[in-house]
Coordinates of C-alpha atoms in Angstrom, one line a residue:
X1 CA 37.7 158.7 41.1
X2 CA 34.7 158.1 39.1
X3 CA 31.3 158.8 41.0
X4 CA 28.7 156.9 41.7
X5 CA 26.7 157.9 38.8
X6 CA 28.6 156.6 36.0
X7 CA 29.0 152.8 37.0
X8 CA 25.2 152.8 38.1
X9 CA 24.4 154.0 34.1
X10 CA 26.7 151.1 32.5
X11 CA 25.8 148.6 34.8
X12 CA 22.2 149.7 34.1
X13 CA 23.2 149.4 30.4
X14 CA 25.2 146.1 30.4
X15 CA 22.4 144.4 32.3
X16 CA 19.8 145.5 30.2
X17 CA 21.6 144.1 27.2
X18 CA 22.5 140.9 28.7
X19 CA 18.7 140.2 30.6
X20 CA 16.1 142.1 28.2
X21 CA 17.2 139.4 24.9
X22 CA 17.3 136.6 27.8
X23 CA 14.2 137.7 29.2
X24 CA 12.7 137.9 25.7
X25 CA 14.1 134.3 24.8
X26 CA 12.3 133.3 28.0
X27 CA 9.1 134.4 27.5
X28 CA 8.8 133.1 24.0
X29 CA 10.5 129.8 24.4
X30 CA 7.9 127.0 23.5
X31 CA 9.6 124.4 25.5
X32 CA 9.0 120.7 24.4
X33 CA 13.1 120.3 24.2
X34 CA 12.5 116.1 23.6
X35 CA 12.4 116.0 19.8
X36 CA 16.0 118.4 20.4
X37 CA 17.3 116.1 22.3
X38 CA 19.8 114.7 19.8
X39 CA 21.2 118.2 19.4
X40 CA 21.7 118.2 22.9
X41 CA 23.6 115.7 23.6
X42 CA 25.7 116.2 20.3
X43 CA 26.3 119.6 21.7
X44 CA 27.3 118.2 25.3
X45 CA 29.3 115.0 23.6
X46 CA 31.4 117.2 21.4
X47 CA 32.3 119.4 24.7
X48 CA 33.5 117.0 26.6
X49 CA 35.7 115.3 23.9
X50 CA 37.1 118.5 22.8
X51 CA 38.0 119.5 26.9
X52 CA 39.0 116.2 28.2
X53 CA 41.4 116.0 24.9
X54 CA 42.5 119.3 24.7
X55 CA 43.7 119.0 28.8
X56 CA 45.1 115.2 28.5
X57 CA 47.0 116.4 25.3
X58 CA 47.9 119.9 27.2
X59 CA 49.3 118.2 30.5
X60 CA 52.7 116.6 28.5
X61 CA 53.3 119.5 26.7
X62 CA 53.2 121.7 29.7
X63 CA 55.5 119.9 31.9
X64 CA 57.8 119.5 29.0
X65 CA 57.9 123.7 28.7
X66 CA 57.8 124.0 32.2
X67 CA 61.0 121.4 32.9
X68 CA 63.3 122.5 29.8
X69 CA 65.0 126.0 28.8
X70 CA 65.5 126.8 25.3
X71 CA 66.0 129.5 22.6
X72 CA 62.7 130.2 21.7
X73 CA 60.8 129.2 24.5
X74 CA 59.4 132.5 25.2
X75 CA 58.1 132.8 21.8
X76 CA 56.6 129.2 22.2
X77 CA 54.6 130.3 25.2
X78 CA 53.5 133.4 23.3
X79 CA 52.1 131.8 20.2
X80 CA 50.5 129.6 22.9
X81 CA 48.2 132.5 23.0
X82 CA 47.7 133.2 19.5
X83 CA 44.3 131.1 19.1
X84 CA 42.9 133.0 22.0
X85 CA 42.8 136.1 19.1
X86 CA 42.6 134.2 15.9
X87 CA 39.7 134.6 14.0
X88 CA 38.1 130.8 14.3
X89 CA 36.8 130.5 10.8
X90 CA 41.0 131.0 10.2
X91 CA 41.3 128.4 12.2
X92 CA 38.8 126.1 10.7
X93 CA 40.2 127.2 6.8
X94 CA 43.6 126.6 8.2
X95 CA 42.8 122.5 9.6
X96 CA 40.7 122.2 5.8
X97 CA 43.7 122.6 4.7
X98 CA 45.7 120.4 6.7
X99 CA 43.1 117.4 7.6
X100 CA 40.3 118.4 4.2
X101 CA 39.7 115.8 1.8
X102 CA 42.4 117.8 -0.7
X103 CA 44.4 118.2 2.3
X104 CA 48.0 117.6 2.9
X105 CA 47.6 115.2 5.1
X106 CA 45.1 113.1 2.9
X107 CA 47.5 113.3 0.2
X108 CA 49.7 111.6 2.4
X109 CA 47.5 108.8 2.9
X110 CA 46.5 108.5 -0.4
X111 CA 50.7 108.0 -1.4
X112 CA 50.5 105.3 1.1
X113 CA 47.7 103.7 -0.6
X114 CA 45.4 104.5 2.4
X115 CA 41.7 105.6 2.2
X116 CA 41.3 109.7 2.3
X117 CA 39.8 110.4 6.0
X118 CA 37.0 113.1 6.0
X119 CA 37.1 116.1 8.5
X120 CA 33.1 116.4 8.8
X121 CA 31.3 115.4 11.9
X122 CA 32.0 115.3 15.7
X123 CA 36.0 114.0 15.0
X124 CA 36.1 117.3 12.9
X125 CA 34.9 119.1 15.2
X126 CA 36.5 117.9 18.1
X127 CA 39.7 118.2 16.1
X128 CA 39.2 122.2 15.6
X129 CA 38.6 122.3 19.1
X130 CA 41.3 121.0 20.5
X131 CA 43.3 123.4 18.1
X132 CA 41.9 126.3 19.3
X133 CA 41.5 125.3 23.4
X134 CA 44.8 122.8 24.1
X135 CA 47.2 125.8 23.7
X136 CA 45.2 127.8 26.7
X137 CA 45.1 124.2 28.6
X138 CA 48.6 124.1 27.9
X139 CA 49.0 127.8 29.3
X140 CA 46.3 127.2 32.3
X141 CA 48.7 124.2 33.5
X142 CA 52.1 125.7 33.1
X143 CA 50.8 128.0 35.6
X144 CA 50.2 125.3 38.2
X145 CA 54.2 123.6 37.7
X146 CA 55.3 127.2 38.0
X147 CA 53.0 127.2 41.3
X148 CA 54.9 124.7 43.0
X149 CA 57.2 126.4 45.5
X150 CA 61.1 125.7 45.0
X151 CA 61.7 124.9 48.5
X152 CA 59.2 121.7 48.0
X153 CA 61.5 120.8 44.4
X154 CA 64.9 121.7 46.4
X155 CA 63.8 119.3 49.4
X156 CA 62.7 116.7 46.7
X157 CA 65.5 116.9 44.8
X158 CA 67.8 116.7 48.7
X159 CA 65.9 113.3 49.5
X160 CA 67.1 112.2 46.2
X161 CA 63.5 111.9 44.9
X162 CA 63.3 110.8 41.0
X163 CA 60.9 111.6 38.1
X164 CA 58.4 109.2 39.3
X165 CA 58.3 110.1 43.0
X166 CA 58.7 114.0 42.0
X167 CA 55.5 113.2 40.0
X168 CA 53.5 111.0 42.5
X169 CA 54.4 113.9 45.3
X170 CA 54.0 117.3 43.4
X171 CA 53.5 117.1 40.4
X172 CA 49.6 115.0 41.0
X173 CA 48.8 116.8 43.5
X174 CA 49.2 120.0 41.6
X175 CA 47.4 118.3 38.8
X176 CA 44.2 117.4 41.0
X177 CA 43.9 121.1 41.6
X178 CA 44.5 122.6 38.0
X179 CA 43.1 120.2 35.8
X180 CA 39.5 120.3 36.6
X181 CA 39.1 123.7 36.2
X182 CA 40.7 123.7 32.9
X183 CA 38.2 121.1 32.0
X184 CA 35.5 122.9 33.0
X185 CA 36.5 126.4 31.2
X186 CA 37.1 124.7 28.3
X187 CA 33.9 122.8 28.3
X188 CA 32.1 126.3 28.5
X189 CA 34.1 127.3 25.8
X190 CA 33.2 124.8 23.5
X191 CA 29.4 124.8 24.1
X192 CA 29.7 128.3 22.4
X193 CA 31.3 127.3 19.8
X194 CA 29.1 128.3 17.0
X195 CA 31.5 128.7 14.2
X196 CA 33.3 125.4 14.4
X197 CA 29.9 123.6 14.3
X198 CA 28.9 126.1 11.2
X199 CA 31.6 124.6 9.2
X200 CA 32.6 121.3 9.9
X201 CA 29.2 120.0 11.7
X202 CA 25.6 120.3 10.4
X203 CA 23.0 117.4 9.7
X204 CA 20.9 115.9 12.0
X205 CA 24.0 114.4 13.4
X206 CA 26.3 117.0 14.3
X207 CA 24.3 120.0 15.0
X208 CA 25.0 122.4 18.1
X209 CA 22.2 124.0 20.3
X210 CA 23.0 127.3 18.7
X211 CA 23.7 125.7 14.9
X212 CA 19.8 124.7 15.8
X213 CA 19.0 128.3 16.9
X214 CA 20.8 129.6 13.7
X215 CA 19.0 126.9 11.4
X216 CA 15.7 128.2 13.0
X217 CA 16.0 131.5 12.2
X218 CA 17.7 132.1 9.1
X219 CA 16.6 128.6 6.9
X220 CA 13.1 127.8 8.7
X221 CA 12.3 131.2 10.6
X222 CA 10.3 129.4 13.5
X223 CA 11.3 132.3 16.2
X224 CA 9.3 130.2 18.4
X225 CA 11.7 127.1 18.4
X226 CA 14.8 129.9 17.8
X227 CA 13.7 131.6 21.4
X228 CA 13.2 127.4 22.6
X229 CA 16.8 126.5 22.0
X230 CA 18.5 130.0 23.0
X231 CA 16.7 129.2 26.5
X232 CA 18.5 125.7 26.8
X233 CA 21.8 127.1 25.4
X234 CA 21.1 129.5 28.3
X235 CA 20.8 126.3 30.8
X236 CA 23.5 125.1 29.8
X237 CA 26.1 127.5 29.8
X238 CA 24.7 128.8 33.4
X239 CA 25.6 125.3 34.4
X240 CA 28.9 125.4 32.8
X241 CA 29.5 128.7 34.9
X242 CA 28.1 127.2 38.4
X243 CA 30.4 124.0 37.8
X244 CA 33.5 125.8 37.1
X245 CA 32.7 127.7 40.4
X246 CA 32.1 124.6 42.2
X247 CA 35.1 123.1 41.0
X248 CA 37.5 125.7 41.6
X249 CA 40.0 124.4 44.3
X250 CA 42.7 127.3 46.3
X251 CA 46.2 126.1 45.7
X252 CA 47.4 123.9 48.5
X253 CA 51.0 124.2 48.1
X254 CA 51.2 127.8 49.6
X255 CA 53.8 130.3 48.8
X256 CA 57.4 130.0 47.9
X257 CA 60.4 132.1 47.3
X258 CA 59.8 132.9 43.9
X259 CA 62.9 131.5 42.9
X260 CA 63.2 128.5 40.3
X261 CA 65.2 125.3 41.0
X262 CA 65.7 123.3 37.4
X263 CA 64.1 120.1 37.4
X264 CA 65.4 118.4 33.9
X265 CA 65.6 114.9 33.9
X266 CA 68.5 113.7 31.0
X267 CA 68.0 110.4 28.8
X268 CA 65.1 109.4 27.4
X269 CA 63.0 111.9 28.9
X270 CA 64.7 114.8 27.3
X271 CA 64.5 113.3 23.9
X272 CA 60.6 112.8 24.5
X273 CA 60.2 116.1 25.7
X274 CA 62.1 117.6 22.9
X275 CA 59.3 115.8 20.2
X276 CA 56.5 116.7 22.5
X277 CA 57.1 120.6 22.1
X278 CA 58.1 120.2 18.5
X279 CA 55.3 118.0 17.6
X280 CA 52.6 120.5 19.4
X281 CA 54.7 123.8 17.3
X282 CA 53.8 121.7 14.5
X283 CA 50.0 121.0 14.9
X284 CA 49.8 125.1 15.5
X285 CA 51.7 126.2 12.8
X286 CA 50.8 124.2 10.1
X287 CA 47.5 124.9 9.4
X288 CA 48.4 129.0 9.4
X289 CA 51.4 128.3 7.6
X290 CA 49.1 126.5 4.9
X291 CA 46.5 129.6 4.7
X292 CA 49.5 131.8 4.2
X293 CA 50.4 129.7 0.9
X294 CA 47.5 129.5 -0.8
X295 CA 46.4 132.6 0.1
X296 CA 49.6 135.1 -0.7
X297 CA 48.8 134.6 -4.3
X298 CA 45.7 135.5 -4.3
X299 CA 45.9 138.8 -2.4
X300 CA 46.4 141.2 -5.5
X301 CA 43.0 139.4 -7.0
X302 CA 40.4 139.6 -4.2
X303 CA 37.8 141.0 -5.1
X304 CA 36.3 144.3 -3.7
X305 CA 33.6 142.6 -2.0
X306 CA 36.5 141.3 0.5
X307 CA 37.6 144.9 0.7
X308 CA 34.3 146.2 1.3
X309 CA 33.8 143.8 4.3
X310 CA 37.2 144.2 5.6
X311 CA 36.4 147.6 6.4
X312 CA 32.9 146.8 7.9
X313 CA 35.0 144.2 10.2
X314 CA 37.3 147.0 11.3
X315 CA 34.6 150.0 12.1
X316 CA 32.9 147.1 14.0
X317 CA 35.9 145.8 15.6
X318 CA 37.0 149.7 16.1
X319 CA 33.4 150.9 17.5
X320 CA 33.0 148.0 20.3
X321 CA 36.7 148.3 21.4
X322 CA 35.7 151.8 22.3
X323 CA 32.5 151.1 23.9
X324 CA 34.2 148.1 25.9
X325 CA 37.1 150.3 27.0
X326 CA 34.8 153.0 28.5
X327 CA 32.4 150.7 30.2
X328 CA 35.5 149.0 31.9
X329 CA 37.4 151.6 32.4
X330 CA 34.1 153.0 34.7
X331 CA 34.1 149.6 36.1
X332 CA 37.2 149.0 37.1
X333 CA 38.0 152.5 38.7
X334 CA 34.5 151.9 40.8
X335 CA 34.6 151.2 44.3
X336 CA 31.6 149.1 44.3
X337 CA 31.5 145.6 45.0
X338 CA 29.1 144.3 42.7
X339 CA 30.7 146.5 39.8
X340 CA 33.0 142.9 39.1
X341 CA 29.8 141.0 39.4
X342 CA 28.6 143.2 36.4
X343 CA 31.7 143.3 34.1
X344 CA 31.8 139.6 34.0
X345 CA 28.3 138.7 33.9
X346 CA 28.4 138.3 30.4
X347 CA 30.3 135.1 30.7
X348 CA 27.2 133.5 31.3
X349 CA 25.4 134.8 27.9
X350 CA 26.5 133.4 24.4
X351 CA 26.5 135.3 21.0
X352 CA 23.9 133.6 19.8
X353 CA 21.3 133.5 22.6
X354 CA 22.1 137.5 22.8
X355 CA 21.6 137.8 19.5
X356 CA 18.5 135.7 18.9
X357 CA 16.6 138.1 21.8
X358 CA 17.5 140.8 20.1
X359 CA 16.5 139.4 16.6
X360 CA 13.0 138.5 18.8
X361 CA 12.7 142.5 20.3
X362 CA 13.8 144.1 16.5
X363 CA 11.9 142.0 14.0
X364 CA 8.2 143.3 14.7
X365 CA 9.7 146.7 13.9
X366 CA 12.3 146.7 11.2
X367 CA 14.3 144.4 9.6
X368 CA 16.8 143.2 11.1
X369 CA 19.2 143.3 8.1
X370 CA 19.0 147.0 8.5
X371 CA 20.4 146.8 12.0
X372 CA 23.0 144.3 11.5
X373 CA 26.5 146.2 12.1
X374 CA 25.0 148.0 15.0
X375 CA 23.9 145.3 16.7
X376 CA 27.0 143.2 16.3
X377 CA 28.7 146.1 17.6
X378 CA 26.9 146.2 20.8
X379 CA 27.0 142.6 21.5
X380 CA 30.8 142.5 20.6
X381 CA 31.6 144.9 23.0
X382 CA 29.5 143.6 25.9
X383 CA 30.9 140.3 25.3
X384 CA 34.0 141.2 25.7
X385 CA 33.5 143.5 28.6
X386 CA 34.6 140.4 31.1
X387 CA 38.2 140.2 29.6
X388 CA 38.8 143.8 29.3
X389 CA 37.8 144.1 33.0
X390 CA 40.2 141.6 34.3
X391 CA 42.9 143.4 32.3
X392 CA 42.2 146.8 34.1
X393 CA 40.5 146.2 37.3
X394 CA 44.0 145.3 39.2
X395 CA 46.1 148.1 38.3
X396 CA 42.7 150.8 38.4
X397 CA 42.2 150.0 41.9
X398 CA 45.8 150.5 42.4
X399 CA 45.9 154.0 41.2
X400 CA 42.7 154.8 43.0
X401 CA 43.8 153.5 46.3
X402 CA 47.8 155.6 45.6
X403 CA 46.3 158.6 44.2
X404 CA 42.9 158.9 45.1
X405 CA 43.5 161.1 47.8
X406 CA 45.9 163.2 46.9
X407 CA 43.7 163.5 44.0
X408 CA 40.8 164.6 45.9
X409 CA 43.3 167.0 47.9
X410 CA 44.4 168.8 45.0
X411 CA 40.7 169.0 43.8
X412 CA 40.7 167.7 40.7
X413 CA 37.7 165.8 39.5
X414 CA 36.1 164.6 36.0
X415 CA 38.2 165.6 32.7
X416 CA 41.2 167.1 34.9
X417 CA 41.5 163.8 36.7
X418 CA 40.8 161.5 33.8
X419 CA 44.0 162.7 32.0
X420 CA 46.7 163.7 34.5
X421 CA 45.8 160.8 36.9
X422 CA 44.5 157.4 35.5
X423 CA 45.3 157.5 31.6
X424 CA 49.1 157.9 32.5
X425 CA 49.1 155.4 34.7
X426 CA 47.0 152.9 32.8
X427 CA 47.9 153.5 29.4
X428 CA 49.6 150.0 29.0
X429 CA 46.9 147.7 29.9
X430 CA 44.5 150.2 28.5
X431 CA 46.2 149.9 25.4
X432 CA 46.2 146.2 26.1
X433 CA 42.7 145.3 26.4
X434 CA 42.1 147.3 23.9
X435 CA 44.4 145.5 21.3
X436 CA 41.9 142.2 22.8
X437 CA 38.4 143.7 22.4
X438 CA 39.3 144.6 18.9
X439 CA 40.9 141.0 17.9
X440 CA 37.7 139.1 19.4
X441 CA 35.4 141.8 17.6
X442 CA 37.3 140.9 14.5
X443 CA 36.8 137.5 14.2
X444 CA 33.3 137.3 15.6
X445 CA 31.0 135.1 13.4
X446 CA 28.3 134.9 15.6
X447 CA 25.5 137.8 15.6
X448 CA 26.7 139.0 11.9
X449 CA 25.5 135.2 10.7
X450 CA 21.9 136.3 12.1
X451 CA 21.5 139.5 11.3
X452 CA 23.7 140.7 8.2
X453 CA 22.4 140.4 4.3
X454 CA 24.0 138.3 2.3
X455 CA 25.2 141.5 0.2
X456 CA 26.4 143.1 3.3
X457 CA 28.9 140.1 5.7
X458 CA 31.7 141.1 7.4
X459 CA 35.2 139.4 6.3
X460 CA 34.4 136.7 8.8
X461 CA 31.1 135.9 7.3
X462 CA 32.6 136.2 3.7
X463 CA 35.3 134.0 4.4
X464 CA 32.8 131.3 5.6
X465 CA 30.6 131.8 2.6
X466 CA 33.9 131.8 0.1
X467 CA 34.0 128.4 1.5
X468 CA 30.7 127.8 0.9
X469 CA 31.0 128.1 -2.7
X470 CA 34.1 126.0 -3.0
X471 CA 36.1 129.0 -3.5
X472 CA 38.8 128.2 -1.0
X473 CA 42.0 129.8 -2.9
X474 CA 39.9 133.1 -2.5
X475 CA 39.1 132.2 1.0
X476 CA 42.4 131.7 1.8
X477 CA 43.2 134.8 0.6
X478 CA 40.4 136.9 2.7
X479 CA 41.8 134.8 5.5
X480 CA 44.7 136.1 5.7
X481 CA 43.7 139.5 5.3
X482 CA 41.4 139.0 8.3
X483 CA 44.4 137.4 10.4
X484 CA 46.8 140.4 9.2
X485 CA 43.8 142.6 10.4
X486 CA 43.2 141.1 13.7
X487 CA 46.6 141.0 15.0
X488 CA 47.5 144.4 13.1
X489 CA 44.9 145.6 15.4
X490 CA 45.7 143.9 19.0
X491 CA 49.8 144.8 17.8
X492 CA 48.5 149.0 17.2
X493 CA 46.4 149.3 20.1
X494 CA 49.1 147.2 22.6
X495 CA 52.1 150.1 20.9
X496 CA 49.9 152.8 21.6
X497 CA 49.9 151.9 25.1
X498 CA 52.9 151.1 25.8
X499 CA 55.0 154.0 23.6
X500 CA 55.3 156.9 25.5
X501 CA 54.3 155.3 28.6
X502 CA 57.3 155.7 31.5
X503 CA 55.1 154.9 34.0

């Protein structure tokens, strides 16, 4: 399997990425966070709205999936996982449209003779959160209901135990364990959120720590301030990352017979289960449905500037998903310990605070416009080096542990091993993590919003400055071409994986 050598060289190179901009962001942090301290807490507040709303919403719509079968269901639980890959400035366009001041659902309270309601601010913001994170909540909890053994449900259901005892005995208990970790990931999420604050926050009033840092470098250029905010976006999302480790609790149900017994209360409870599941398929799809309306029309019209940085957005998209796949692919085939440490290291480090270092090392000697697609590239593929591990580190230990010997037997090493030996066997969740790096990379509107000339964005950053200008049929139209782009990638690399693969 792979030496030595080769993990010691990307874990050289993933650390050096992720602690050189940190360590410059240290070292030229100013401190004097008091007069920040609004931002702050705005960026704490709006965090723990958008988690503790995003799980309390989640925790009804979960146990109504994980009680009831139904045509369709598996397709419910797999666009459940659509917002993990959609583009978030989609996401954002998609709720304008929806909860905007010309929005649909403003035009219903205007028939009504209601006043409009506006979308800006912390509700706004809170509201695209819980768009984007209550369908992993949502996924994050089923898991725990499908965690409780069926012998405990069979004996429940034997001592004649109703919904509310089944619910004070498993199904709380359960709960204790899941939901506080679901907070917590989701809170970490939404620290990081710099693309939801971009759009619907701003002002003194609803600015994020890193809608500060990008304020201070590309409106004020203080790099001093810029390096003092990336090191308290640092502090916090450390903290976020020690908390959800603290918090993690081992399932206390221990294991079943993998065998499901159906728990589906009749009456009233079917009925409101029934409008819980259609009533979240609603909030998911309307918004996308919405961007696909407007923007249809417009797709013969775009101009070539959209073009232009659709094809940016794929090269980067297509340049990190390589670089991620051979960095985890080393990784996950190595039989050091700390090689996991490593991969998912990056969790701790945001977009922005990697790419305000870097903006710190390059700026004395070029300008950093100059280095834009490069740099996005690099910081798109180490930030998505944690997923793409996960994905591959299971089933690469697997073939090393089956094969490895023989392997070494039969003397083959390097190239010869590489392609008779692992791609065969790991060409579906190769092809997998692949179809993810390249989705994330996609929609990225982090570093690009730093580095890129205003000439030169990537369909992300177009889209956000279509809106910008008011331009939001054209914007809708770019949107969807970014959303066709993203997924047309995941969909391509997840085929080429798995066709041809008998394995």
């Amino acid at each position: 399997m792979a030496s030595r050598t080769l993990p010691l060289i990307v874990a050289g190179a993933v650390l050096l990425l992720i602690l050189g901009p940190l360590a410059l962001v240290a070292l030229q942090a100013q401190g004097g966070w008091g007069a920040d301290w609004p931002v702050l807490r705005f960026t704490v507040l709006q965090a723990a709205l958008s988690a503790t709303l995003s799980a309390a919403l989640a925790v009804p719509v979960a146990r109504a999936l994980a009680r009831r079968r139904f045509a369709g269901r598996g397709a419910l639980i797999a666009l459940l996982g659509a917002p993990f890959l959609l583009p978030v400035i989609v996401a954002v366009l998609g709720l304008l449209a929806a909860f905007g001041r010309s929005g649909i659902v403003n035009d219903a309270l205007a028939l009504l003779g209601l006043p409009r309601l506006s979308i800006y601010g912390l509700h706004g913001v809170v509201l695209a959160h819980v768009f984007l994170n209550m369908p992993l909540a949502v996924r994050l909890i089923l898991q725990g209901w499908q965690g409780i053994p069926a012998e405990r449900m069979r004996l429940a259901l034997t001592l004649g135990f109703g919904p509310r005892d089944i619910c004070r005995h498993l199904e709380r208990p359960m709960l204790r364990e899941v939901l506080p970790g679901t907070v917590i990931v989701i809170f970490a999420i939404c620290l990081t959120s710099f693309a939801v604050a971009l759009t619907l926050g701003g002002g003194p009033r609803a600015t994020t720590v890193e809608l500060a840092i990008y304020q201070a470098l590309r409106f004020s250029f203080d790099p001093g301030r810029a390096a003092s905010l990336a090191a308290l976006q640092l502090l916090l999302c450390a903290g976020a990352v020690v908390l959800a480790g603290l918090v993690a609790v081992p399932p206390g149900f221990g294991r079943g017979l993998d065998r499901t017994v159906p728990f589906a209360p009749a009456g009233w409870r079917r009925a409101m289960d029934a409008a819980l599941l259609a009533g979240a398929t609603l909030f998911l799809t309307c918004p996308l449905a919405l961007i696909a309306l407007r923007g249809a029309p417009e797709l013969a019209s775009l101009p070539p500037a959209v073009w232009q940085a659709a094809a940016r957005s794929v090269a980067v998209a297509a340049g990190s998903a390589a670089l991620t796949m051979t960095a985890a692919l080393i990784l996950a085939l190595s039989p050091l310990r700390w090689a996991g440490l490593v991969a998912t290291l990056p969790l701790a480090a945001s977009s922005l605070v990697m790419g305000t270092g870097l903006f710190l090392a390059l700026w004395p000697l070029t300008s950093p416009d100059a280095l834009a697609l490069p740099v996005t590239l690099l910081v798109n593929a180490v930030l998505a080096l944690p997923f793409a591990f996960r994905i591959l580190h299971p089933p690469a230990q697997a073939v090393r542990h089956d094969y490895g010997p023989l392997a070494d037997t039969l003397g083959l090493t390097g190239a010869a091993r590489l392609r008779w030996v692992i791609l065969p066997r790991l060409r579906r969740p190769l092809g997998f993590a692949a179809g993810v790096s390249a989705a994330l990379s996609m929609g990225d509107l982090g570093v690009i919003a730093l580095f890129a000339a205003p000439d030169a964005p990537t369909l992300p950053l177009l889209v956000q400055q279509l809106m910008g200008a008011y331009r939001m049929d054209q914007a809708a139209g770019a949107a969807l071409v970014l959303v066709a782009l993203s997924f047309g990638l995941f969909l391509l690399c997840d085929w080429g994986g798995r066709h041809g693969s008998d394995l």
